[in-house]
CSV table of C-alpha atoms in Angstrom, one decimal:
chain,number,residue,atom,x,y,z
A,1,MET,CA,-19.0,156.3,-58.9
A,2,THR,CA,-17.7,158.8,-61.4
A,3,GLU,CA,-19.8,160.9,-63.8
A,4,LYS,CA,-18.6,158.8,-66.7
A,5,ASN,CA,-19.7,155.6,-64.9
A,6,HIS,CA,-23.0,157.2,-64.2
A,7,MET,CA,-23.5,157.8,-67.9
A,8,PHE,CA,-22.7,154.2,-68.8
A,9,SER,CA,-25.0,153.0,-66.0
A,10,PHE,CA,-27.7,155.3,-67.3
A,11,ILE,CA,-27.4,153.9,-70.9
A,12,ASN,CA,-27.3,150.3,-69.6
A,13,LYS,CA,-30.3,150.8,-67.2
A,14,LEU,CA,-32.6,152.3,-69.8
A,15,ARG,CA,-35.6,150.1,-70.5
A,16,ILE,CA,-34.2,148.8,-73.7
A,17,GLY,CA,-32.8,145.3,-74.0
A,18,SER,CA,-30.4,145.0,-76.8
A,19,VAL,CA,-27.0,146.5,-77.3
A,20,THR,CA,-28.0,148.0,-80.7
A,21,GLN,CA,-30.9,149.8,-79.0
A,22,LYS,CA,-28.6,151.3,-76.4
A,23,LEU,CA,-26.2,152.3,-79.1
A,24,THR,CA,-29.0,154.0,-81.0
A,25,VAL,CA,-30.2,155.8,-77.9
A,26,SER,CA,-26.6,157.1,-77.1
A,27,PHE,CA,-26.6,159.0,-80.4
A,28,LEU,CA,-30.1,160.4,-79.7
A,29,ILE,CA,-28.9,161.7,-76.3
A,30,VAL,CA,-25.9,163.5,-77.8
A,31,ILE,CA,-28.1,165.0,-80.5
A,32,LEU,CA,-30.6,166.4,-78.0
A,33,ILE,CA,-27.9,167.9,-75.7
A,34,GLY,CA,-26.0,169.3,-78.7
A,35,SER,CA,-29.1,170.9,-80.2
A,36,LEU,CA,-30.0,172.6,-76.9
A,37,LEU,CA,-26.5,174.0,-76.5
A,38,LEU,CA,-26.4,175.2,-80.1
A,39,SER,CA,-29.8,176.9,-79.7
A,40,LEU,CA,-28.7,179.0,-76.7
A,41,PRO,CA,-27.8,182.7,-77.3
A,42,PHE,CA,-24.3,182.4,-75.9
A,43,ALA,CA,-23.4,180.2,-78.9
A,44,HIS,CA,-24.5,182.8,-81.4
A,45,TYR,CA,-23.2,186.0,-82.9
A,46,SER,CA,-25.1,189.1,-81.7
A,47,THR,CA,-25.7,190.0,-85.3
A,48,ALA,CA,-26.8,186.5,-86.3
A,49,PRO,CA,-30.4,186.2,-87.7
A,50,ASP,CA,-33.0,184.6,-85.5
A,51,THR,CA,-33.1,180.8,-86.1
A,52,PRO,CA,-35.7,178.5,-84.6
A,53,TYR,CA,-34.8,175.5,-82.4
A,54,PHE,CA,-35.8,173.1,-85.2
A,55,ASP,CA,-32.9,174.5,-87.4
A,56,HIS,CA,-30.4,174.0,-84.6
A,57,LEU,CA,-31.8,170.4,-84.1
A,58,PHE,CA,-31.3,169.8,-87.8
A,59,THR,CA,-27.7,171.1,-87.6
A,60,ALA,CA,-27.0,169.0,-84.5
A,61,VAL,CA,-28.3,165.8,-86.2
A,62,SER,CA,-26.1,166.6,-89.2
A,63,MET,CA,-23.0,167.1,-87.0
A,64,VAL,CA,-23.4,164.1,-84.8
A,65,CYS,CA,-24.3,162.0,-87.8
A,66,VAL,CA,-21.2,163.5,-89.6
A,67,THR,CA,-23.2,164.4,-92.7
A,68,GLY,CA,-22.7,168.1,-93.5
A,69,LEU,CA,-26.1,169.1,-94.7
A,70,SER,CA,-27.1,172.5,-93.2
A,71,VAL,CA,-29.9,175.0,-93.6
A,72,PHE,CA,-27.5,178.0,-92.9
A,73,PRO,CA,-23.7,178.7,-93.0
A,74,ILE,CA,-22.6,177.9,-89.5
A,75,SER,CA,-19.9,180.7,-89.7
A,76,GLN,CA,-22.7,183.3,-89.9
A,77,VAL,CA,-24.7,182.0,-86.9
A,78,TYR,CA,-22.3,180.4,-84.4
A,79,ASN,CA,-19.6,182.4,-82.7
A,80,GLY,CA,-16.3,180.9,-81.5
A,81,LEU,CA,-18.0,179.0,-78.6
A,82,GLY,CA,-20.7,177.8,-80.8
A,83,GLN,CA,-18.1,176.5,-83.3
A,84,ILE,CA,-16.2,174.7,-80.5
A,85,ILE,CA,-19.5,173.0,-79.6
A,86,ALA,CA,-19.9,172.1,-83.3
A,87,LEU,CA,-16.4,170.7,-83.4
A,88,LEU,CA,-17.0,168.5,-80.3
A,89,LEU,CA,-20.3,167.2,-81.8
A,90,MET,CA,-18.5,166.2,-85.0
A,91,GLN,CA,-15.7,164.5,-83.0
A,92,ILE,CA,-18.2,162.7,-80.8
A,93,GLY,CA,-20.3,161.7,-83.8
A,94,GLY,CA,-17.2,160.4,-85.6
A,95,LEU,CA,-15.9,158.3,-82.7
A,96,GLY,CA,-19.2,157.6,-80.9
A,97,VAL,CA,-20.2,158.7,-77.4
A,98,VAL,CA,-19.9,155.1,-76.1
A,99,THR,CA,-16.2,155.0,-77.0
A,100,LEU,CA,-15.7,158.5,-75.4
A,101,ILE,CA,-17.1,157.3,-72.1
A,102,ALA,CA,-15.2,154.0,-72.3
A,103,VAL,CA,-11.8,155.6,-72.9
A,104,SER,CA,-12.4,158.0,-70.0
A,105,MET,CA,-13.1,155.1,-67.7
A,106,PHE,CA,-10.1,153.2,-68.9
A,107,ALA,CA,-8.0,156.2,-68.4
A,108,LEU,CA,-9.3,156.4,-64.8
A,109,ARG,CA,-8.4,152.7,-64.5
A,110,GLN,CA,-12.0,151.6,-63.9
A,111,ARG,CA,-13.3,148.3,-65.2
A,112,LEU,CA,-16.1,147.8,-67.7
A,113,GLY,CA,-18.8,145.3,-67.0
A,114,LEU,CA,-19.8,142.7,-69.5
A,115,SER,CA,-22.8,144.7,-70.6
A,116,ALA,CA,-20.6,147.8,-71.1
A,117,GLN,CA,-18.1,145.7,-73.0
A,118,SER,CA,-20.7,144.4,-75.4
A,119,LEU,CA,-21.9,148.0,-76.0
A,120,LEU,CA,-18.4,149.2,-76.7
A,121,GLN,CA,-17.7,146.2,-79.0
A,122,SER,CA,-20.8,147.0,-81.0
A,123,ALA,CA,-19.8,150.7,-81.2
A,124,LEU,CA,-16.4,149.8,-82.5
A,125,SER,CA,-17.7,147.2,-85.0
A,126,ARG,CA,-15.5,144.6,-83.4
A,127,PRO,CA,-16.2,140.9,-83.9
A,128,ASP,CA,-15.2,140.1,-80.2
A,129,ASN,CA,-14.0,141.6,-76.9
A,130,THR,CA,-10.3,140.6,-77.4
A,131,ASN,CA,-7.9,143.4,-76.6
A,132,LEU,CA,-10.8,145.8,-76.5
A,133,LYS,CA,-8.9,148.3,-74.3
A,134,HIS,CA,-5.8,148.3,-76.5
A,135,TYR,CA,-7.9,148.7,-79.7
A,136,LEU,CA,-9.9,151.6,-78.2
A,137,PHE,CA,-6.7,153.5,-77.2
A,138,SER,CA,-5.2,152.8,-80.6
A,139,VAL,CA,-8.3,154.3,-82.2
A,140,TYR,CA,-7.9,157.5,-80.3
A,141,LYS,CA,-4.2,157.7,-80.9
A,142,ILE,CA,-4.7,157.3,-84.6
A,143,THR,CA,-7.5,159.9,-84.6
A,144,LEU,CA,-5.6,162.6,-82.6
A,145,THR,CA,-2.4,162.0,-84.4
A,146,LEU,CA,-3.9,162.3,-87.9
A,147,GLU,CA,-6.1,165.2,-87.0
A,148,GLY,CA,-3.1,167.0,-85.6
A,149,LEU,CA,-1.0,166.3,-88.7
A,150,ILE,CA,-3.8,167.5,-91.0
A,151,ALA,CA,-4.4,170.7,-89.0
A,152,PHE,CA,-0.6,171.4,-89.0
A,153,ILE,CA,-0.4,171.1,-92.8
A,154,LEU,CA,-3.5,173.3,-93.3
A,155,MET,CA,-1.9,176.0,-91.1
A,156,PHE,CA,0.7,176.7,-93.8
A,157,ASP,CA,-2.1,178.1,-95.9
A,158,PHE,CA,-4.7,179.3,-93.3
A,159,ILE,CA,-2.4,181.3,-90.9
A,160,PRO,CA,-1.1,183.7,-93.7
A,161,ARG,CA,-4.7,183.9,-95.0
A,162,PHE,CA,-6.7,184.3,-91.7
A,163,GLY,CA,-4.1,185.3,-89.1
A,164,TRP,CA,-2.7,183.2,-86.3
A,165,LYS,CA,-5.8,182.8,-84.1
A,166,SER,CA,-8.4,182.2,-86.8
A,167,GLY,CA,-5.9,180.3,-89.0
A,168,MET,CA,-5.1,177.8,-86.3
A,169,PHE,CA,-8.7,177.3,-85.2
A,170,ASN,CA,-10.0,177.0,-88.8
A,171,SER,CA,-7.3,174.4,-89.5
A,172,LEU,CA,-8.3,172.4,-86.5
A,173,PHE,CA,-12.0,172.7,-87.3
A,174,LEU,CA,-11.5,171.5,-90.9
A,175,ALA,CA,-9.1,168.7,-89.9
A,176,VAL,CA,-11.7,167.3,-87.4
A,177,SER,CA,-14.5,167.7,-89.9
A,178,ALA,CA,-12.5,166.1,-92.7
A,179,PHE,CA,-11.2,163.1,-90.7
A,180,CYS,CA,-14.7,162.5,-89.2
A,181,ASN,CA,-16.1,162.8,-92.8
A,182,ALA,CA,-18.5,165.4,-91.4
A,183,GLY,CA,-18.4,167.9,-94.3
A,184,PHE,CA,-18.8,171.1,-92.2
A,185,ASP,CA,-16.6,174.1,-92.6
A,186,ASN,CA,-16.5,177.5,-90.9
A,187,LEU,CA,-15.2,179.5,-94.0
A,188,GLY,CA,-18.4,181.2,-95.0
A,189,PRO,CA,-21.3,180.7,-97.4
A,190,ASP,CA,-19.1,179.8,-100.4
A,191,SER,CA,-17.6,176.9,-98.4
A,192,LEU,CA,-14.5,175.5,-100.2
A,193,LYS,CA,-15.4,176.9,-103.7
A,194,ASP,CA,-12.6,179.5,-103.3
A,195,PHE,CA,-10.1,176.7,-102.9
A,196,LEU,CA,-11.0,174.9,-106.1
A,197,LEU,CA,-7.4,175.1,-107.5
A,198,ASN,CA,-5.6,175.0,-104.1
A,199,PRO,CA,-3.4,171.8,-104.2
A,200,LEU,CA,-2.5,172.0,-100.5
A,201,LEU,CA,-6.1,172.1,-99.3
A,202,ASN,CA,-7.4,169.6,-101.9
A,203,PHE,CA,-4.8,166.9,-101.3
A,204,THR,CA,-4.7,167.4,-97.5
A,205,LEU,CA,-8.4,167.2,-97.1
A,206,ALA,CA,-8.5,164.2,-99.5
A,207,PHE,CA,-6.0,162.4,-97.4
A,208,ALA,CA,-8.0,163.2,-94.2
A,209,ILE,CA,-11.2,161.9,-95.8
A,210,ILE,CA,-9.6,158.7,-97.0
A,211,ALA,CA,-7.9,158.2,-93.7
A,212,GLY,CA,-11.1,158.5,-91.7
A,213,GLY,CA,-13.1,156.4,-94.2
A,214,LEU,CA,-10.6,153.5,-94.3
A,215,GLY,CA,-11.6,152.3,-90.8
A,216,PHE,CA,-9.4,152.0,-87.8
A,217,ALA,CA,-8.8,148.2,-88.2
A,218,VAL,CA,-7.2,148.9,-91.6
A,219,TRP,CA,-4.9,151.5,-90.1
A,220,LEU,CA,-3.8,149.1,-87.3
A,221,ASP,CA,-3.1,146.4,-89.9
A,222,LEU,CA,-1.0,148.8,-92.0
A,223,PHE,CA,0.9,149.9,-88.9
A,224,GLN,CA,1.6,146.3,-88.0
A,225,ALA,CA,2.8,145.5,-91.5
A,226,PHE,CA,5.1,148.6,-91.5
A,227,LYS,CA,6.4,147.5,-88.1
A,228,CYS,CA,7.1,144.0,-89.4
A,229,TYR,CA,8.9,145.4,-92.4
A,230,LEU,CA,11.2,147.6,-90.2
A,231,GLN,CA,12.0,144.7,-87.8
A,232,ARG,CA,12.9,142.1,-90.4
A,233,ARG,CA,16.5,141.7,-91.6
A,234,PRO,CA,16.7,141.6,-94.5
A,235,ARG,CA,13.6,143.7,-95.0
A,236,ARG,CA,11.0,141.8,-97.1
A,237,PHE,CA,8.0,143.5,-98.5
A,238,ARG,CA,6.0,140.4,-99.0
A,239,ALA,CA,6.5,139.2,-95.4
A,240,ALA,CA,5.2,142.6,-94.2
A,241,VAL,CA,2.1,142.5,-96.5
A,242,ARG,CA,1.1,139.1,-95.1
A,243,GLN,CA,0.4,140.9,-91.8
A,244,ILE,CA,-2.6,142.6,-93.5
A,245,SER,CA,-5.9,140.7,-93.0
A,246,ASN,CA,-8.3,139.8,-95.8
A,247,GLN,CA,-10.8,142.3,-94.4
A,248,SER,CA,-8.3,145.1,-94.8
A,249,ARG,CA,-7.2,143.9,-98.2
A,250,LEU,CA,-10.8,143.9,-99.5
A,251,VAL,CA,-11.2,147.5,-98.1
A,252,LEU,CA,-8.0,148.7,-99.7
A,253,TYR,CA,-8.6,147.1,-103.1
A,254,THR,CA,-12.1,148.3,-103.3
A,255,THR,CA,-11.2,151.8,-102.2
A,256,ALA,CA,-8.4,152.1,-104.7
A,257,PHE,CA,-10.7,150.9,-107.5
A,258,ILE,CA,-13.4,153.4,-106.6
A,259,LEU,CA,-11.0,156.3,-106.3
A,260,PHE,CA,-9.3,155.6,-109.6
A,261,GLY,CA,-12.4,154.7,-111.5
A,262,GLY,CA,-14.4,157.5,-110.0
A,263,THR,CA,-11.7,160.1,-110.8
A,264,LEU,CA,-11.4,158.9,-114.4
A,265,LEU,CA,-15.1,158.7,-115.2
A,266,SER,CA,-15.9,162.1,-113.6
A,267,TRP,CA,-13.0,163.7,-115.4
A,268,LEU,CA,-14.2,162.2,-118.8
A,269,THR,CA,-17.8,163.4,-118.2
A,270,GLU,CA,-16.8,166.9,-117.1
A,271,MET,CA,-13.7,167.7,-119.2
A,272,GLY,CA,-15.8,169.5,-121.8
A,273,ASN,CA,-18.0,171.4,-119.3
A,274,ALA,CA,-17.1,175.1,-119.3
A,275,GLU,CA,-18.9,175.5,-116.0
A,276,THR,CA,-16.6,173.1,-114.2
A,277,LEU,CA,-13.4,171.7,-115.8
A,278,ALA,CA,-13.0,172.9,-119.4
A,279,ASN,CA,-11.3,176.2,-118.5
A,280,HIS,CA,-8.5,174.6,-116.4
A,281,THR,CA,-5.4,172.7,-117.3
A,282,VAL,CA,-5.4,168.9,-117.4
A,283,PRO,CA,-3.5,168.5,-114.1
A,284,GLN,CA,-6.0,170.8,-112.5
A,285,GLN,CA,-8.9,168.9,-114.0
A,286,VAL,CA,-7.6,165.7,-112.6
A,287,MET,CA,-7.1,167.2,-109.1
A,288,ILE,CA,-10.7,168.6,-109.1
A,289,SER,CA,-12.1,165.3,-110.3
A,290,PHE,CA,-10.1,163.4,-107.7
A,291,PHE,CA,-11.3,165.6,-104.9
A,292,GLN,CA,-15.0,165.3,-105.9
A,293,THR,CA,-14.6,161.5,-106.0
A,294,VAL,CA,-13.0,161.5,-102.6
A,295,THR,CA,-15.6,163.8,-101.0
A,296,MET,CA,-18.4,161.7,-102.4
A,297,ARG,CA,-17.3,158.9,-100.1
A,298,THR,CA,-19.4,160.5,-97.3
A,299,ALA,CA,-17.2,163.6,-96.6
A,300,GLY,CA,-19.6,166.3,-98.0
A,301,PHE,CA,-17.1,169.0,-98.9
A,302,SER,CA,-17.6,170.7,-102.2
A,303,THR,CA,-15.4,172.9,-104.4
A,304,LEU,CA,-17.9,172.8,-107.3
A,305,SER,CA,-21.6,173.6,-107.6
A,306,TYR,CA,-23.5,170.4,-108.4
A,307,LEU,CA,-26.0,172.4,-110.3
A,308,ASP,CA,-23.3,173.0,-112.9
A,309,THR,CA,-22.1,169.4,-113.2
A,310,GLU,CA,-23.5,167.1,-115.9
A,311,ALA,CA,-26.4,164.8,-115.2
A,312,ALA,CA,-24.2,161.8,-115.9
A,313,THR,CA,-21.6,163.0,-113.5
A,314,ASN,CA,-24.2,163.5,-110.7
A,315,PHE,CA,-25.3,159.9,-111.4
A,316,LEU,CA,-21.8,158.7,-110.8
A,317,TYR,CA,-21.7,160.8,-107.6
A,318,ILE,CA,-24.9,159.2,-106.4
A,319,ALA,CA,-23.4,155.7,-107.0
A,320,GLN,CA,-20.2,156.7,-105.1
A,321,MET,CA,-22.3,158.1,-102.2
A,322,ILE,CA,-24.2,154.9,-101.9
A,323,ILE,CA,-21.0,152.8,-101.6
A,324,GLY,CA,-19.4,155.1,-99.0
A,325,GLY,CA,-16.4,154.1,-96.9
A,326,ALA,CA,-15.2,151.1,-94.8
A,327,PRO,CA,-16.8,149.6,-91.7
A,328,GLY,CA,-15.4,150.6,-88.3
A,329,GLY,CA,-14.4,154.1,-89.6
A,330,THR,CA,-16.1,157.5,-89.8
A,331,ALA,CA,-17.7,157.1,-93.2
A,332,GLY,CA,-21.3,156.1,-94.1
A,333,GLY,CA,-23.0,154.5,-97.0
A,334,ILE,CA,-23.5,150.7,-97.4
A,335,LYS,CA,-19.7,150.3,-97.0
A,336,VAL,CA,-17.1,149.2,-99.5
A,337,THR,CA,-17.1,145.7,-98.0
A,338,THR,CA,-20.8,145.4,-98.8
A,339,ALA,CA,-20.3,146.6,-102.4
A,340,ALA,CA,-17.3,144.2,-102.8
A,341,ILE,CA,-19.1,141.2,-101.4
A,342,THR,CA,-22.1,141.9,-103.7
A,343,PHE,CA,-19.7,141.9,-106.7
A,344,LEU,CA,-18.0,138.7,-105.5
A,345,LEU,CA,-21.4,137.1,-105.1
A,346,PHE,CA,-22.3,138.2,-108.7
A,347,LYS,CA,-18.9,136.9,-109.9
A,348,SER,CA,-19.4,133.5,-108.2
A,349,GLU,CA,-22.8,133.0,-109.8
A,350,LEU,CA,-21.5,133.9,-113.3
A,351,SER,CA,-18.5,131.5,-112.9
A,352,GLY,CA,-20.6,128.7,-111.5
A,353,GLN,CA,-19.0,128.6,-108.1
A,354,SER,CA,-21.0,127.1,-105.2
A,355,GLU,CA,-19.4,129.5,-102.7
A,356,VAL,CA,-18.4,133.1,-102.6
A,357,THR,CA,-14.6,133.4,-102.1
A,358,PHE,CA,-11.9,136.1,-101.7
A,359,ARG,CA,-8.3,135.3,-102.0
A,360,HIS,CA,-9.0,131.5,-101.8
A,361,ARG,CA,-11.1,132.0,-98.6
A,362,VAL,CA,-14.8,131.3,-98.3
A,363,ILE,CA,-17.0,134.2,-97.2
A,364,HIS,CA,-19.5,132.9,-94.6
A,365,ASN,CA,-23.2,132.5,-95.7
A,366,LYS,CA,-24.1,134.7,-92.6
A,367,THR,CA,-22.0,137.5,-94.0
A,368,ILE,CA,-23.7,137.1,-97.4
A,369,LYS,CA,-27.2,137.3,-95.8
A,370,GLN,CA,-26.2,140.4,-93.8
A,371,THR,CA,-24.9,142.0,-97.1
A,372,LEU,CA,-28.2,141.4,-98.8
A,373,THR,CA,-30.1,142.6,-95.7
A,374,VAL,CA,-28.1,145.9,-95.6
A,375,LEU,CA,-28.7,146.4,-99.4
A,376,ILE,CA,-32.5,145.8,-99.2
A,377,PHE,CA,-33.0,147.9,-96.0
A,378,PHE,CA,-30.8,150.7,-97.3
A,379,PHE,CA,-32.5,151.0,-100.7
A,380,ALA,CA,-35.9,150.6,-99.1
A,381,LEU,CA,-35.3,153.5,-96.7
A,382,ALA,CA,-33.8,155.6,-99.5
A,383,ALA,CA,-36.8,154.9,-101.7
A,384,ALA,CA,-39.3,155.7,-98.9
A,385,GLY,CA,-37.4,158.9,-98.0
A,386,TYR,CA,-37.4,160.0,-101.6
A,387,PHE,CA,-41.1,159.2,-102.0
A,388,PHE,CA,-42.1,161.3,-99.1
A,389,LEU,CA,-39.8,164.2,-100.2
A,390,LEU,CA,-41.5,164.2,-103.6
A,391,LEU,CA,-44.8,164.5,-101.8
A,392,SER,CA,-43.7,167.3,-99.3
A,393,GLU,CA,-41.3,169.2,-101.6
A,394,SER,CA,-43.2,169.1,-104.9
A,395,HIS,CA,-41.9,172.6,-105.7
A,396,LEU,CA,-38.3,171.3,-105.9
A,397,ALA,CA,-36.6,169.4,-108.8
A,398,PRO,CA,-36.9,165.6,-108.5
A,399,THR,CA,-33.3,165.1,-109.4
A,400,ALA,CA,-32.1,167.5,-106.7
A,401,LEU,CA,-34.3,165.7,-104.2
A,402,LEU,CA,-32.9,162.3,-105.2
A,403,PHE,CA,-29.4,163.8,-104.7
A,404,GLU,CA,-30.4,165.1,-101.3
A,405,THR,CA,-31.9,161.8,-100.2
A,406,VAL,CA,-28.9,159.7,-101.1
A,407,SER,CA,-26.6,162.4,-99.6
A,408,ALA,CA,-28.5,162.2,-96.3
A,409,ILE,CA,-28.8,158.4,-95.8
A,410,ALA,CA,-25.2,157.9,-96.9
A,411,THR,CA,-24.1,160.7,-94.5
A,412,VAL,CA,-22.3,162.6,-97.3
A,413,GLY,CA,-23.6,166.1,-97.0
A,414,VAL,CA,-23.3,167.4,-100.5
A,415,SER,CA,-26.4,169.1,-102.0
A,416,MET,CA,-27.7,170.7,-105.1
A,417,ASP,CA,-28.5,173.8,-102.9
A,418,VAL,CA,-32.0,172.6,-101.9
A,419,THR,CA,-31.4,172.0,-98.1
A,420,PRO,CA,-32.4,175.6,-97.1
A,421,GLU,CA,-35.5,175.3,-99.3
A,422,LEU,CA,-36.9,172.3,-97.6
A,423,SER,CA,-40.1,172.6,-95.6
A,424,SER,CA,-40.2,171.4,-91.9
A,425,ALA,CA,-41.6,168.1,-93.1
A,426,GLY,CA,-38.8,167.7,-95.6
A,427,ARG,CA,-36.1,168.6,-93.0
A,428,PHE,CA,-37.6,166.0,-90.6
A,429,ILE,CA,-37.4,163.3,-93.4
A,430,ILE,CA,-33.7,164.3,-94.0
A,431,MET,CA,-32.9,164.1,-90.3
A,432,LEU,CA,-34.4,160.6,-90.1
A,433,LEU,CA,-32.3,159.5,-93.1
A,434,MET,CA,-29.1,161.1,-91.6
A,435,PHE,CA,-29.7,159.3,-88.3
A,436,VAL,CA,-30.3,155.9,-89.8
A,437,GLY,CA,-27.3,156.4,-92.1
A,438,ARG,CA,-24.9,157.2,-89.2
A,439,VAL,CA,-26.0,154.6,-86.7
A,440,GLY,CA,-26.1,152.1,-89.5
A,441,PRO,CA,-29.1,150.5,-91.3
A,442,ILE,CA,-28.4,147.1,-89.8
A,443,THR,CA,-28.0,148.6,-86.3
A,444,VAL,CA,-31.3,150.5,-86.6
A,445,LEU,CA,-33.1,147.4,-88.0
A,446,LEU,CA,-31.8,145.1,-85.3
A,447,SER,CA,-32.6,147.7,-82.6
A,448,PHE,CA,-36.3,147.2,-83.5
A,449,LEU,CA,-36.4,143.6,-84.5
A,450,GLN,CA,-33.5,141.9,-82.8
A,451,LYS,CA,-34.3,138.5,-81.4
A,452,LYS,CA,-32.3,135.4,-80.5
A,453,GLU,CA,-31.0,133.6,-83.5
A,454,LYS,CA,-33.0,130.6,-84.3
A,455,VAL,CA,-31.6,127.5,-86.0
A,456,ILE,CA,-34.5,125.8,-87.9
A,457,HIS,CA,-34.1,123.3,-90.7
A,458,TYR,CA,-37.0,122.9,-93.2
A,459,THR,CA,-37.3,120.8,-96.3
A,460,PRO,CA,-35.8,122.6,-99.2
A,461,THR,CA,-37.9,123.8,-102.1
A,462,ASP,CA,-37.1,125.1,-105.6
A,463,ILE,CA,-38.0,128.6,-106.8
A,464,SER,CA,-37.5,129.7,-110.4
A,465,LEU,CA,-35.9,133.1,-110.9
A,466,GLY,CA,-36.6,133.3,-114.7
């Protein structure tokens, strides 16, 4: 039995019953190993300040949960080896340790048992086990191809700026971080603020963030549609578009709406702010607003200080953080599908429809129930986390703590510069929020409460809602 097989057997033989529990534990194992490696002296610069293990644990949680919150600039503490460990943690966090083990076993032509297949299916957010091996390899091909392309484009700026060695590594580091929506950079304490007006970096990272946040199922649908378009004679766009599933269409429509609406609204609220946009040209203002809207979809990069942005703008950012990206991708939040189904439910009630529909198809009641469960659990956890932060961090501004809370549970990673100021209790709360946000509110809830589905029919009753 290979080492990878041993790891799968270890996860499966843990005294935990459900697939969701095993998935949750797999993230905990990676976090523990990563924090231990990051805390060892060989991963640090000799001139780095002494940092306690708890700070490295916080950093490991943030990396594996692809969040981006940090109590110190990683470029000032971790040397080249430490940054390679950080890059691997972000990559594993973005794709999931279960998928990494599975693709290694498939590559060695070993078969997965039914239990391992169920675990992998849950990790990939797949509805069934059909073509699981093909889908998994497609996920890795998409990831490596896009990360390589993004790194290559960034090299045009970074190699002249940092030299060949540092330029290539920094490009790869940022490409992985952006595609995985991790939000970490190794460019120094000012992060990306020096690149505020750099079109190449802004649009390249924006593409990387959107690509990772769309979800792999959407990319496979788009590739299938493009393949269909090329193969047909004569080429017909409508025939190709029909290859795209309703799930992918809902993701694409909602994503486009959020990006356009978020860019427009943030530009309108900031265009008169001398600290952010007012001193730049209109095209530059739109680019800056677009990048902030993209990064708020759980990426965590920042080219602005959110202490300088207007309160109304920060409110918009919080809303965008909550929505997040698509299921089956590297983004967090409640997911764009959850937000879209909530809107469709609201629309159906206003229009008097008895069922929730999208493109003349009925959305199952089970999906509606899961949507409401995710919303309730997400906001309940966010409210609880914010409440305890207000208790433990009374010396910090409540607005900044709310921003931090949503950023953590939505795995975004942006901050109003309060993360280093948090006490040990505050950092522990943020770690819990990041973990729940990455593993998924519904996954964490089911890992504690999952039982066999019961079909019970009772006599209906009427409840007045006002």
